PDB file of N, CA and C in Angstrom:
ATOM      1  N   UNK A1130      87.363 180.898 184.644  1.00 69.00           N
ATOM      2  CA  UNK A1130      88.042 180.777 185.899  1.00 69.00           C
ATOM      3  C   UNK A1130      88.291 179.295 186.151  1.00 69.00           C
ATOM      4  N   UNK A1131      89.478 178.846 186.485  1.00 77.00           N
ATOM      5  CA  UNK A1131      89.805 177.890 187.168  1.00 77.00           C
ATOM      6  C   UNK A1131      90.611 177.637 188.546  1.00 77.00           C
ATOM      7  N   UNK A1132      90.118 176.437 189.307  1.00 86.00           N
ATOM      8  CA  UNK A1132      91.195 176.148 190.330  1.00 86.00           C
ATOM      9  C   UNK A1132      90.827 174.636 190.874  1.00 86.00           C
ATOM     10  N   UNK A1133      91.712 174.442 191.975  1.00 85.00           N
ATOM     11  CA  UNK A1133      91.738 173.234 192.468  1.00 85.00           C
ATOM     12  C   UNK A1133      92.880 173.164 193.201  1.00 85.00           C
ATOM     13  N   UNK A1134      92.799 172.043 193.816  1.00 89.00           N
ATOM     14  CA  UNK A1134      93.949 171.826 194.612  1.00 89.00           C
ATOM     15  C   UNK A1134      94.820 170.194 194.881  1.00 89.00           C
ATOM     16  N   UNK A1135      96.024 170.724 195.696  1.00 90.00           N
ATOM     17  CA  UNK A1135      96.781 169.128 195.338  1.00 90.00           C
ATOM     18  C   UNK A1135      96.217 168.448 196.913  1.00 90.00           C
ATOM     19  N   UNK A1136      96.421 167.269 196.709  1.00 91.00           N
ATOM     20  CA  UNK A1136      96.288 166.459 198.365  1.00 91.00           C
ATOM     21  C   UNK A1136      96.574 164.980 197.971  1.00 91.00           C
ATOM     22  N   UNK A1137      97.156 164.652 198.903  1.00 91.00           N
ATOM     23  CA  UNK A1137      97.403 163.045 199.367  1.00 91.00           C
ATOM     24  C   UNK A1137      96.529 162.069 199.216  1.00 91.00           C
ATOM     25  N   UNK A1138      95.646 161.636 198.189  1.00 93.00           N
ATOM     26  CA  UNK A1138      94.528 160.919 198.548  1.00 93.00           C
ATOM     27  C   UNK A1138      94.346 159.509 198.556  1.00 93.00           C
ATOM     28  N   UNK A1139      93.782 158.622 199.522  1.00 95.00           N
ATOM     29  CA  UNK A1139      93.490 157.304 199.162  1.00 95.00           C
ATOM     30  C   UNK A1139      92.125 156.780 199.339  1.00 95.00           C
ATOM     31  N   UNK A1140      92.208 155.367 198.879  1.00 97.00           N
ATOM     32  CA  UNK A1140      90.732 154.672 199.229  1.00 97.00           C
ATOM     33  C   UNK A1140      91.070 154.070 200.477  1.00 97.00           C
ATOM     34  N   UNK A1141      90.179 154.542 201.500  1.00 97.00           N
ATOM     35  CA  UNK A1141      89.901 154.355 202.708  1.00 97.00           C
ATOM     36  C   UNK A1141      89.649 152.440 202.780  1.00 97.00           C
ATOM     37  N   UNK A1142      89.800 151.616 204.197  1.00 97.00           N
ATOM     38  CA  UNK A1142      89.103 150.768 204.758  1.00 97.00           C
ATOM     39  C   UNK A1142      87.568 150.503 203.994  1.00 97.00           C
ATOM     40  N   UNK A1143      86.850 151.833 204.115  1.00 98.00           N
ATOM     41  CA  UNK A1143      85.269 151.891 204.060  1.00 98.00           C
ATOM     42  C   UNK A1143      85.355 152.067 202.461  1.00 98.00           C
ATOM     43  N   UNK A1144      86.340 151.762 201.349  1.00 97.00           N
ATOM     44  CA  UNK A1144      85.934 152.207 200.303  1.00 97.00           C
ATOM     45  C   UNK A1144      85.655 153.378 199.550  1.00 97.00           C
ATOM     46  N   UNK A1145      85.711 154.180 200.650  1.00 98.00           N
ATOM     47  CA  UNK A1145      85.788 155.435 200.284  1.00 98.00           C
ATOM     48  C   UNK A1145      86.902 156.496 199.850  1.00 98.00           C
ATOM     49  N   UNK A1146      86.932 157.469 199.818  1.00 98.00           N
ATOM     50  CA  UNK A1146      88.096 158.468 199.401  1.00 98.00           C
ATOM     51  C   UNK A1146      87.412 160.047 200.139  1.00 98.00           C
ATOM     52  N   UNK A1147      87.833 159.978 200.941  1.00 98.00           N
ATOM     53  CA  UNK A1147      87.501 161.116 201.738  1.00 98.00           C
ATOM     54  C   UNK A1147      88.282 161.960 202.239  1.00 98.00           C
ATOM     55  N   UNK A1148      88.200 163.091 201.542  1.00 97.00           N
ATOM     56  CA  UNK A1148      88.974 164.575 201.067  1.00 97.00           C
ATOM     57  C   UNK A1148      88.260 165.857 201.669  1.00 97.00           C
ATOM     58  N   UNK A1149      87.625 165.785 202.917  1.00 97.00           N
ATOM     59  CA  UNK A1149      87.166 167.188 203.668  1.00 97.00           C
ATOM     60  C   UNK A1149      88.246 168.457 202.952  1.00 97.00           C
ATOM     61  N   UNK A1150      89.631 168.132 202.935  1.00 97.00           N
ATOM     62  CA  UNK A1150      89.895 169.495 202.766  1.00 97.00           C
ATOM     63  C   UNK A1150      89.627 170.097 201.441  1.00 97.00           C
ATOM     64  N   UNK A1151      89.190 169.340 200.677  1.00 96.00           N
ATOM     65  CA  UNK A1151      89.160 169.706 199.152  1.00 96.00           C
ATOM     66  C   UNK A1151      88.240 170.746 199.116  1.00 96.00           C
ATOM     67  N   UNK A1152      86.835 169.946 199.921  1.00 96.00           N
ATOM     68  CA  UNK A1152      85.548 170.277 199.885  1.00 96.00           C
ATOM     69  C   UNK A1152      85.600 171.825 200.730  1.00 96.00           C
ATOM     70  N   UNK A1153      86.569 172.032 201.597  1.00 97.00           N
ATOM     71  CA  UNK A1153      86.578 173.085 202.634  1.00 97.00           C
ATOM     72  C   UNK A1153      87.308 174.480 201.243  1.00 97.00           C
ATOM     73  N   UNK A1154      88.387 173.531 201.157  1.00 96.00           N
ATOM     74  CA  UNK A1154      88.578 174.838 199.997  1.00 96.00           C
ATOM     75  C   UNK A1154      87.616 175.040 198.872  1.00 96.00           C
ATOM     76  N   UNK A1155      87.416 174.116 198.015  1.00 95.00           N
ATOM     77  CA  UNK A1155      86.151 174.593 196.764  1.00 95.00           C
ATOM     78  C   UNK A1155      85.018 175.544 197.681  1.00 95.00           C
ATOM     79  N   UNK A1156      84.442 175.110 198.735  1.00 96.00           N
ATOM     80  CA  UNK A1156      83.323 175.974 199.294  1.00 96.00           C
ATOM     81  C   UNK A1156      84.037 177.356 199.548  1.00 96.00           C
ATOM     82  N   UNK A1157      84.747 177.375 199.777  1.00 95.00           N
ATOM     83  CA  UNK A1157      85.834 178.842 200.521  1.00 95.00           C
ATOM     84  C   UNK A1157      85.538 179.811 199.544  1.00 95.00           C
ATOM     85  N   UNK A1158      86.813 179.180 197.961  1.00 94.00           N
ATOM     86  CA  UNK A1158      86.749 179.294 196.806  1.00 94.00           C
ATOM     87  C   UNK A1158      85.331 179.832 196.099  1.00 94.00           C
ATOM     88  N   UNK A1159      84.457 179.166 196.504  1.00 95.00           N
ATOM     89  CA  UNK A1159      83.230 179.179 195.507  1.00 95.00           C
ATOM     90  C   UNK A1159      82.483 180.265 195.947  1.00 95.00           C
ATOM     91  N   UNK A1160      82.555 180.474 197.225  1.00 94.00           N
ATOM     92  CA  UNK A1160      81.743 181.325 198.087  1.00 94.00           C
ATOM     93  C   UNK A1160      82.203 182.748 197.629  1.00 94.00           C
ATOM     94  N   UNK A1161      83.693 183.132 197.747  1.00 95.00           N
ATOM     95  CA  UNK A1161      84.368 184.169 197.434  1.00 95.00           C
ATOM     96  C   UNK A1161      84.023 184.371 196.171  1.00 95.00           C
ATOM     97  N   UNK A1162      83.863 183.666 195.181  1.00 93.00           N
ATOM     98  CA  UNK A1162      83.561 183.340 193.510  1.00 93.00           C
ATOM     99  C   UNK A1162      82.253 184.588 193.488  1.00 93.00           C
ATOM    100  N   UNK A1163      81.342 183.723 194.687  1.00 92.00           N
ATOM    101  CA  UNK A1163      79.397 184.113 194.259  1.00 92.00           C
ATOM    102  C   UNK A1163      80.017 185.612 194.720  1.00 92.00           C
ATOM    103  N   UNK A1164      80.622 186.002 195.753  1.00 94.00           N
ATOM    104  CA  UNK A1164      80.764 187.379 196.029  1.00 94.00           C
ATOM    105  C   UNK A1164      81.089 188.339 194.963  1.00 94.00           C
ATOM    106  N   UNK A1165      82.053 187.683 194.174  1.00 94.00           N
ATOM    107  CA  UNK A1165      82.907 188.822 192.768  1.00 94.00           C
ATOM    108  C   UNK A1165      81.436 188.856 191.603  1.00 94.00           C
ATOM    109  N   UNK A1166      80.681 187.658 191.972  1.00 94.00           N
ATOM    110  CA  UNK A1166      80.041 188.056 190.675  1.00 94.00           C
ATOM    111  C   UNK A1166      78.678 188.839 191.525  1.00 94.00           C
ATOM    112  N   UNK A1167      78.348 189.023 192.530  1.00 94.00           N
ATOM    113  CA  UNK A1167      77.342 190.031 193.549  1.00 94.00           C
ATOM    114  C   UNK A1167      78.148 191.543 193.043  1.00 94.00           C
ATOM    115  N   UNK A1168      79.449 191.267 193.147  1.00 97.00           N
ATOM    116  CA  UNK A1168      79.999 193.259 193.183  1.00 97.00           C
ATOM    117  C   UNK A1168      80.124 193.456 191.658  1.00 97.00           C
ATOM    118  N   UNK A1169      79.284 192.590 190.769  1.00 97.00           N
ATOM    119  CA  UNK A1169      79.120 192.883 189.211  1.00 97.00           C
ATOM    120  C   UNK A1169      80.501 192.597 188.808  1.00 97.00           C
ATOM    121  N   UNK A1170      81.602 191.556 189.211  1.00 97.00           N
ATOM    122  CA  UNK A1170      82.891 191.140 187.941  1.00 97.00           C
ATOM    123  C   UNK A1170      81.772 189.872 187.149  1.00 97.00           C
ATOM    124  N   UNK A1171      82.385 190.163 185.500  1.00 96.00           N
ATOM    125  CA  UNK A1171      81.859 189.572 184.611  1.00 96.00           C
ATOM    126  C   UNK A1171      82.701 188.193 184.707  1.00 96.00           C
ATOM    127  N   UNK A1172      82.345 186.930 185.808  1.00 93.00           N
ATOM    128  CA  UNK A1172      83.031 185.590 185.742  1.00 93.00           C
ATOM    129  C   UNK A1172      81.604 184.715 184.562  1.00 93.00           C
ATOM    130  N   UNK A1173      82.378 184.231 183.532  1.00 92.00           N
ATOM    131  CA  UNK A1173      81.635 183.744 182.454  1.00 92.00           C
ATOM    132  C   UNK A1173      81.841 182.398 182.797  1.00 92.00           C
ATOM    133  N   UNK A1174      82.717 181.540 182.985  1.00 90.00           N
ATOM    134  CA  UNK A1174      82.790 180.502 183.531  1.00 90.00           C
ATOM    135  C   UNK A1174      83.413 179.416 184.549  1.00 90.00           C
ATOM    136  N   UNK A1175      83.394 178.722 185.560  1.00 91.00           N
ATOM    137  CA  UNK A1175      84.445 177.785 186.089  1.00 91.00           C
ATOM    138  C   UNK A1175      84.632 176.592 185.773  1.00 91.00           C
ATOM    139  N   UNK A1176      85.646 176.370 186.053  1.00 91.00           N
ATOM    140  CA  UNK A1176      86.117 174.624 185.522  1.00 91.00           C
ATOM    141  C   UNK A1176      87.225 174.447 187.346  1.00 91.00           C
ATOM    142  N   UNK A1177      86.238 173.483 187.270  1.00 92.00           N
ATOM    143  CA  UNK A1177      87.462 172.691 188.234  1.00 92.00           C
ATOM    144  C   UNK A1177      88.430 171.976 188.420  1.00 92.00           C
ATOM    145  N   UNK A1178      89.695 172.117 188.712  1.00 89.00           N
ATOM    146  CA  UNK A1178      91.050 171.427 188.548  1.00 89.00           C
ATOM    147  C   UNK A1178      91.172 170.433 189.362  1.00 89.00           C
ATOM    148  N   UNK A1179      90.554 169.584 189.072  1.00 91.00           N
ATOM    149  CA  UNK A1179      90.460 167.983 187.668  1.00 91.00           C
ATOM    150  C   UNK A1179      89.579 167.230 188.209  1.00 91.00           C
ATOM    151  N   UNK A1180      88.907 166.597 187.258  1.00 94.00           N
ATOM    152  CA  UNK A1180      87.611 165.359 187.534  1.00 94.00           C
ATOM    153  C   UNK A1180      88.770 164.465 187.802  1.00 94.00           C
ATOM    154  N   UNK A1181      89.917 164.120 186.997  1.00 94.00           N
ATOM    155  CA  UNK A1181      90.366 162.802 187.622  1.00 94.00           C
ATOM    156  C   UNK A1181      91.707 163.248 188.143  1.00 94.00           C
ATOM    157  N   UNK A1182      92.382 162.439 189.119  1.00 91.00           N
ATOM    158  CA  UNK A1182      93.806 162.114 189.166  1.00 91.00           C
ATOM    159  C   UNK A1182      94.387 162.363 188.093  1.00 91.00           C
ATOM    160  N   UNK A1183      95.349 162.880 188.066  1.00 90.00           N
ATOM    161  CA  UNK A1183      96.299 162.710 186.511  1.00 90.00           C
ATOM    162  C   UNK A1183      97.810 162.804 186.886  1.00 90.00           C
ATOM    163  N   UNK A1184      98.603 162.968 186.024  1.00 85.00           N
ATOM    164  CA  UNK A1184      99.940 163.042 185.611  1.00 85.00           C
ATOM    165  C   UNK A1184     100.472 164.420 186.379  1.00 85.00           C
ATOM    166  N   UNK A1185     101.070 165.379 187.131  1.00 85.00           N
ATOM    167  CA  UNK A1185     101.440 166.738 186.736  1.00 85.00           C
ATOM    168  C   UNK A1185     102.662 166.629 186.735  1.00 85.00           C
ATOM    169  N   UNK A1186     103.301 167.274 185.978  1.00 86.00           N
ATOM    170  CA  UNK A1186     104.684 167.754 185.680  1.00 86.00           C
ATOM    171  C   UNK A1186     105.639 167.773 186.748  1.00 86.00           C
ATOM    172  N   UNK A1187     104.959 168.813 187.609  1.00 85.00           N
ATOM    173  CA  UNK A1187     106.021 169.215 188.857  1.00 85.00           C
ATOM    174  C   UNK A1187     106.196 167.994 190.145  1.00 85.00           C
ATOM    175  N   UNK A1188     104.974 167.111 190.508  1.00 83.00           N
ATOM    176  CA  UNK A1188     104.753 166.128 191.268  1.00 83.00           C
ATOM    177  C   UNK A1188     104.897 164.482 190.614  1.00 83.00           C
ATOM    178  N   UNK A1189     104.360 164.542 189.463  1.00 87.00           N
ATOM    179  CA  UNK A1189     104.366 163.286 189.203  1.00 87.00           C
ATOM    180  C   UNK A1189     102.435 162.501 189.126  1.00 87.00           C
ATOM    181  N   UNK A1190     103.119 161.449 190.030  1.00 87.00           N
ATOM    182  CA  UNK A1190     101.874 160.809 190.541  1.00 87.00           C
ATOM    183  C   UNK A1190     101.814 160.879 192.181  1.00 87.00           C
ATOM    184  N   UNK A1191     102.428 161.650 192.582  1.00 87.00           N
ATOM    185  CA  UNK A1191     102.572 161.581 194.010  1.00 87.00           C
ATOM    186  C   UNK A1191     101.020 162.520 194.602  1.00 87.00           C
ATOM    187  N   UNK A1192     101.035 163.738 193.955  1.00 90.00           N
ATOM    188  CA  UNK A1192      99.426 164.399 194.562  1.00 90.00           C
ATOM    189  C   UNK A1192      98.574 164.139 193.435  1.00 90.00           C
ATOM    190  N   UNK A1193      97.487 164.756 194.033  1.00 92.00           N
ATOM    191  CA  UNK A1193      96.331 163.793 193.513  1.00 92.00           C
ATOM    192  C   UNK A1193      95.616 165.502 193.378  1.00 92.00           C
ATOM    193  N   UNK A1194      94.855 165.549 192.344  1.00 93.00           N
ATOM    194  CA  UNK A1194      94.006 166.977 191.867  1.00 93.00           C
ATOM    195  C   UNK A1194      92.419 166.641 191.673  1.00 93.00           C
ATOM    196  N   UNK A1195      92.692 165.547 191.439  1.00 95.00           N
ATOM    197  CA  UNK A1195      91.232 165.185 191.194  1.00 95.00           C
ATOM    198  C   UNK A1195      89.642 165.140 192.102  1.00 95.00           C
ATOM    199  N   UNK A1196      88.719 164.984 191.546  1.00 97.00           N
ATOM    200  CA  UNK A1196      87.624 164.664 192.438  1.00 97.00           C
ATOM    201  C   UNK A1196      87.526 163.028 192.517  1.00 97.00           C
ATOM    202  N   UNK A1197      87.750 162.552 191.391  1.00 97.00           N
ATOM    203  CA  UNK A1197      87.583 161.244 191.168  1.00 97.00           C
ATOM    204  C   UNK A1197      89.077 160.713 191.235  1.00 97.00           C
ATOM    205  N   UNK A1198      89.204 159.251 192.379  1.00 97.00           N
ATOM    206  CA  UNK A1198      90.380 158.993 192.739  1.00 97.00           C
ATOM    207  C   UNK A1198      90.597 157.783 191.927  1.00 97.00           C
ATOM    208  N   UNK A1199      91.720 158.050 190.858  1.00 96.00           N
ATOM    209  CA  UNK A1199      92.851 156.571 190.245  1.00 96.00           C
ATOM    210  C   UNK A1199      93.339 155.971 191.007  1.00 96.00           C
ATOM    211  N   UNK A1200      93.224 154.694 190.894  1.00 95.00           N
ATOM    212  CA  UNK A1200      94.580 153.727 191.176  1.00 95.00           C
ATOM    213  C   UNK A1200      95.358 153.653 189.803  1.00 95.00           C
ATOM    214  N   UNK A1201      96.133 154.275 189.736  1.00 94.00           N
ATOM    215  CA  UNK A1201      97.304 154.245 188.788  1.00 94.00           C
ATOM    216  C   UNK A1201      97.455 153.117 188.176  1.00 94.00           C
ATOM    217  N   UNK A1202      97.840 151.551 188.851  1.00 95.00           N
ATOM    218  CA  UNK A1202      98.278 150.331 188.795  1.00 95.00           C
ATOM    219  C   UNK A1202      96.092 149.093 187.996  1.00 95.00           C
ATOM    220  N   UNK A1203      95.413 149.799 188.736  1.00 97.00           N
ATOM    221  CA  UNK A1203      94.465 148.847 188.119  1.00 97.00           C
ATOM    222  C   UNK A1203      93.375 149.985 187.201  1.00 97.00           C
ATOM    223  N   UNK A1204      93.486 151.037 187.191  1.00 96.00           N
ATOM    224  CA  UNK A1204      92.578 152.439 186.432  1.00 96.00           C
ATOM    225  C   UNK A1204      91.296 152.186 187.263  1.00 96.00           C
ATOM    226  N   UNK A1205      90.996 151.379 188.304  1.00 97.00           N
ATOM    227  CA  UNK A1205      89.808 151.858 189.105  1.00 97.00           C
ATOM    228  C   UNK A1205      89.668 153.026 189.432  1.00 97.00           C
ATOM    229  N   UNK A1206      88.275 153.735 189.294  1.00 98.00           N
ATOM    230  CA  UNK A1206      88.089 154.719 189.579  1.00 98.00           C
ATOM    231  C   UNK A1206      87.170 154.914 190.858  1.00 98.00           C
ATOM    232  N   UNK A1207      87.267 155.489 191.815  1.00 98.00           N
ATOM    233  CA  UNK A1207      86.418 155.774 192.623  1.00 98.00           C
ATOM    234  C   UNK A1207      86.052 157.275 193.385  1.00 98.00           C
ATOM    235  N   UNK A1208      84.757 157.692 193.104  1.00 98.00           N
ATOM    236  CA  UNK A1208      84.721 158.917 193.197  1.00 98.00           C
ATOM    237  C   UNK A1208      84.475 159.325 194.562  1.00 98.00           C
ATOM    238  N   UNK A1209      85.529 160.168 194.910  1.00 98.00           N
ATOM    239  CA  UNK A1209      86.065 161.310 196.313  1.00 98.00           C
ATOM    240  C   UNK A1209      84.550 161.963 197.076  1.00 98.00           C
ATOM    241  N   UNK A1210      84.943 162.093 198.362  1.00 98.00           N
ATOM    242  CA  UNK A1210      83.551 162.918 198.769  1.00 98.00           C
ATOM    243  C   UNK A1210      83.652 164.091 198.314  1.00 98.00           C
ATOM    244  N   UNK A1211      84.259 164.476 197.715  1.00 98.00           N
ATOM    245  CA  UNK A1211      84.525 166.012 197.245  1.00 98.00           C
ATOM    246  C   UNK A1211      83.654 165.658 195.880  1.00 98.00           C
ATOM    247  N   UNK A1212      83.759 164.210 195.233  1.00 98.00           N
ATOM    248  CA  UNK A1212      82.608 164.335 193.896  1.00 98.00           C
ATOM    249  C   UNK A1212      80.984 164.657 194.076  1.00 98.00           C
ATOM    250  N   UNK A1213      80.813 163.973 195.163  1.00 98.00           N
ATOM    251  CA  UNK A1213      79.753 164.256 195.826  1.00 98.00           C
ATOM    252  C   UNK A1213      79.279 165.399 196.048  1.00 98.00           C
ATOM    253  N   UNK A1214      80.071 165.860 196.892  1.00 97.00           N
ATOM    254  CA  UNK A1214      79.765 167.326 196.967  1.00 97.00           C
ATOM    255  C   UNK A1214      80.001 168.610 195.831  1.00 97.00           C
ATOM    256  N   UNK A1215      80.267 168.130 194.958  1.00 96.00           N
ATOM    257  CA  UNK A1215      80.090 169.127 193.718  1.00 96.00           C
ATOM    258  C   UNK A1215      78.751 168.272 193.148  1.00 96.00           C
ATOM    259  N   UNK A1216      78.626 167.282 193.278  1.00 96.00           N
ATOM    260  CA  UNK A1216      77.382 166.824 192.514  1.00 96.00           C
ATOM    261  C   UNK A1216      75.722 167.473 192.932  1.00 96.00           C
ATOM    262  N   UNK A1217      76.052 167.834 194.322  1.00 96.00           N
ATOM    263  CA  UNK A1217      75.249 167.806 195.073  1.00 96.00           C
ATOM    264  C   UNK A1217      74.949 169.889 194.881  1.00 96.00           C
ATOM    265  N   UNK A1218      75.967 170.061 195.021  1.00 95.00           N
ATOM    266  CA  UNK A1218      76.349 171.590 194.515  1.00 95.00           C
ATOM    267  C   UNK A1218      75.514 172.099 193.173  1.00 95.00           C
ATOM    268  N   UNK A1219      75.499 171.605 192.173  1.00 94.00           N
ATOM    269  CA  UNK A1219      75.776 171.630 190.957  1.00 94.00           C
ATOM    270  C   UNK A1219      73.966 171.278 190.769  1.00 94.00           C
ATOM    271  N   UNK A1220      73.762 169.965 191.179  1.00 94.00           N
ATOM    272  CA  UNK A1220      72.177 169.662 191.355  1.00 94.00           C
ATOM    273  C   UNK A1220      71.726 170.951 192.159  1.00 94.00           C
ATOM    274  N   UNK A1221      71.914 171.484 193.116  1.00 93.00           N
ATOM    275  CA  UNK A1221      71.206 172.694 193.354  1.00 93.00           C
ATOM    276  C   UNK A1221      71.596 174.125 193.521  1.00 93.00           C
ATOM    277  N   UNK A1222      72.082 173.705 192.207  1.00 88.00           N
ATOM    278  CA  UNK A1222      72.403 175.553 191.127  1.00 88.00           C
ATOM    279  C   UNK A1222      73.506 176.190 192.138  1.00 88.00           C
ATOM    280  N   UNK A1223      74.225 175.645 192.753  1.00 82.00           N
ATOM    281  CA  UNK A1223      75.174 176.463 193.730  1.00 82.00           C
ATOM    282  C   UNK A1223      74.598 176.472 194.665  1.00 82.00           C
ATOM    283  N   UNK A1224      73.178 177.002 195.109  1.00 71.00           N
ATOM    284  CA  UNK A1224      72.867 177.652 196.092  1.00 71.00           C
ATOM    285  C   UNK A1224      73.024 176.742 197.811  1.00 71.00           C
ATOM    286  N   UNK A1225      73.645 175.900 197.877  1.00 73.00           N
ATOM    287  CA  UNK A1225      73.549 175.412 198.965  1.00 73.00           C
ATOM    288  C   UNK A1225      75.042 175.539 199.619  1.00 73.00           C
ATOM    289  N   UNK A1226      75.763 176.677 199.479  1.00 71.00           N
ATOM    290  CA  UNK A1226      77.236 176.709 200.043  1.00 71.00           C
ATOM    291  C   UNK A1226      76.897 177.484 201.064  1.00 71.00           C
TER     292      UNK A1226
END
């Protein structure tokens, strides 16, 4: 299983990259996920659409997919509160959605 989503993202004033809606959908997403595999569907694995910023076809460089936010122009990377919160996810086995 995969998904993810597009959004506008930048590095904030504070250095940051802060993406609530990402985090609102993956939890949505993830939650509905733990349900299919409670009513016994066989989900073997997820991947999330995308650790980084990238290229897409249909947009360009204009949305952003990633958890971890590019600057295109210097390849700094700085990771989204949405990295966080899969990190944080992930450190405790899912169970904290």
């Amino acid at each position: 299983m995969e998904n993810g989503m597009s959004g506008v993202d930048w590095v904030s004033e504070d250095g940051r990259c802060h993406d609530p809606q990402r985090i609102d959908f993956l939890s949505r997403y993830l939650k509905e996920l733990g349900r299919a595999i409670a009513d016994g569907i066989d989900v073997r694995g997820y991947f999330l659409w995308s650790v980084l910023d990238n290229f897409e076809w249909a947009e360009g460089y204009k949305e952003r997919f990633g958890i971890i936010h590019v600057d295109f122009e210097t390849q700094t990377r700085t990771l989204k509160d949405s990295a966080y919160w899969y990190r944080d996810l992930i450190q405790a086995g899912g169970f904290n959605l």
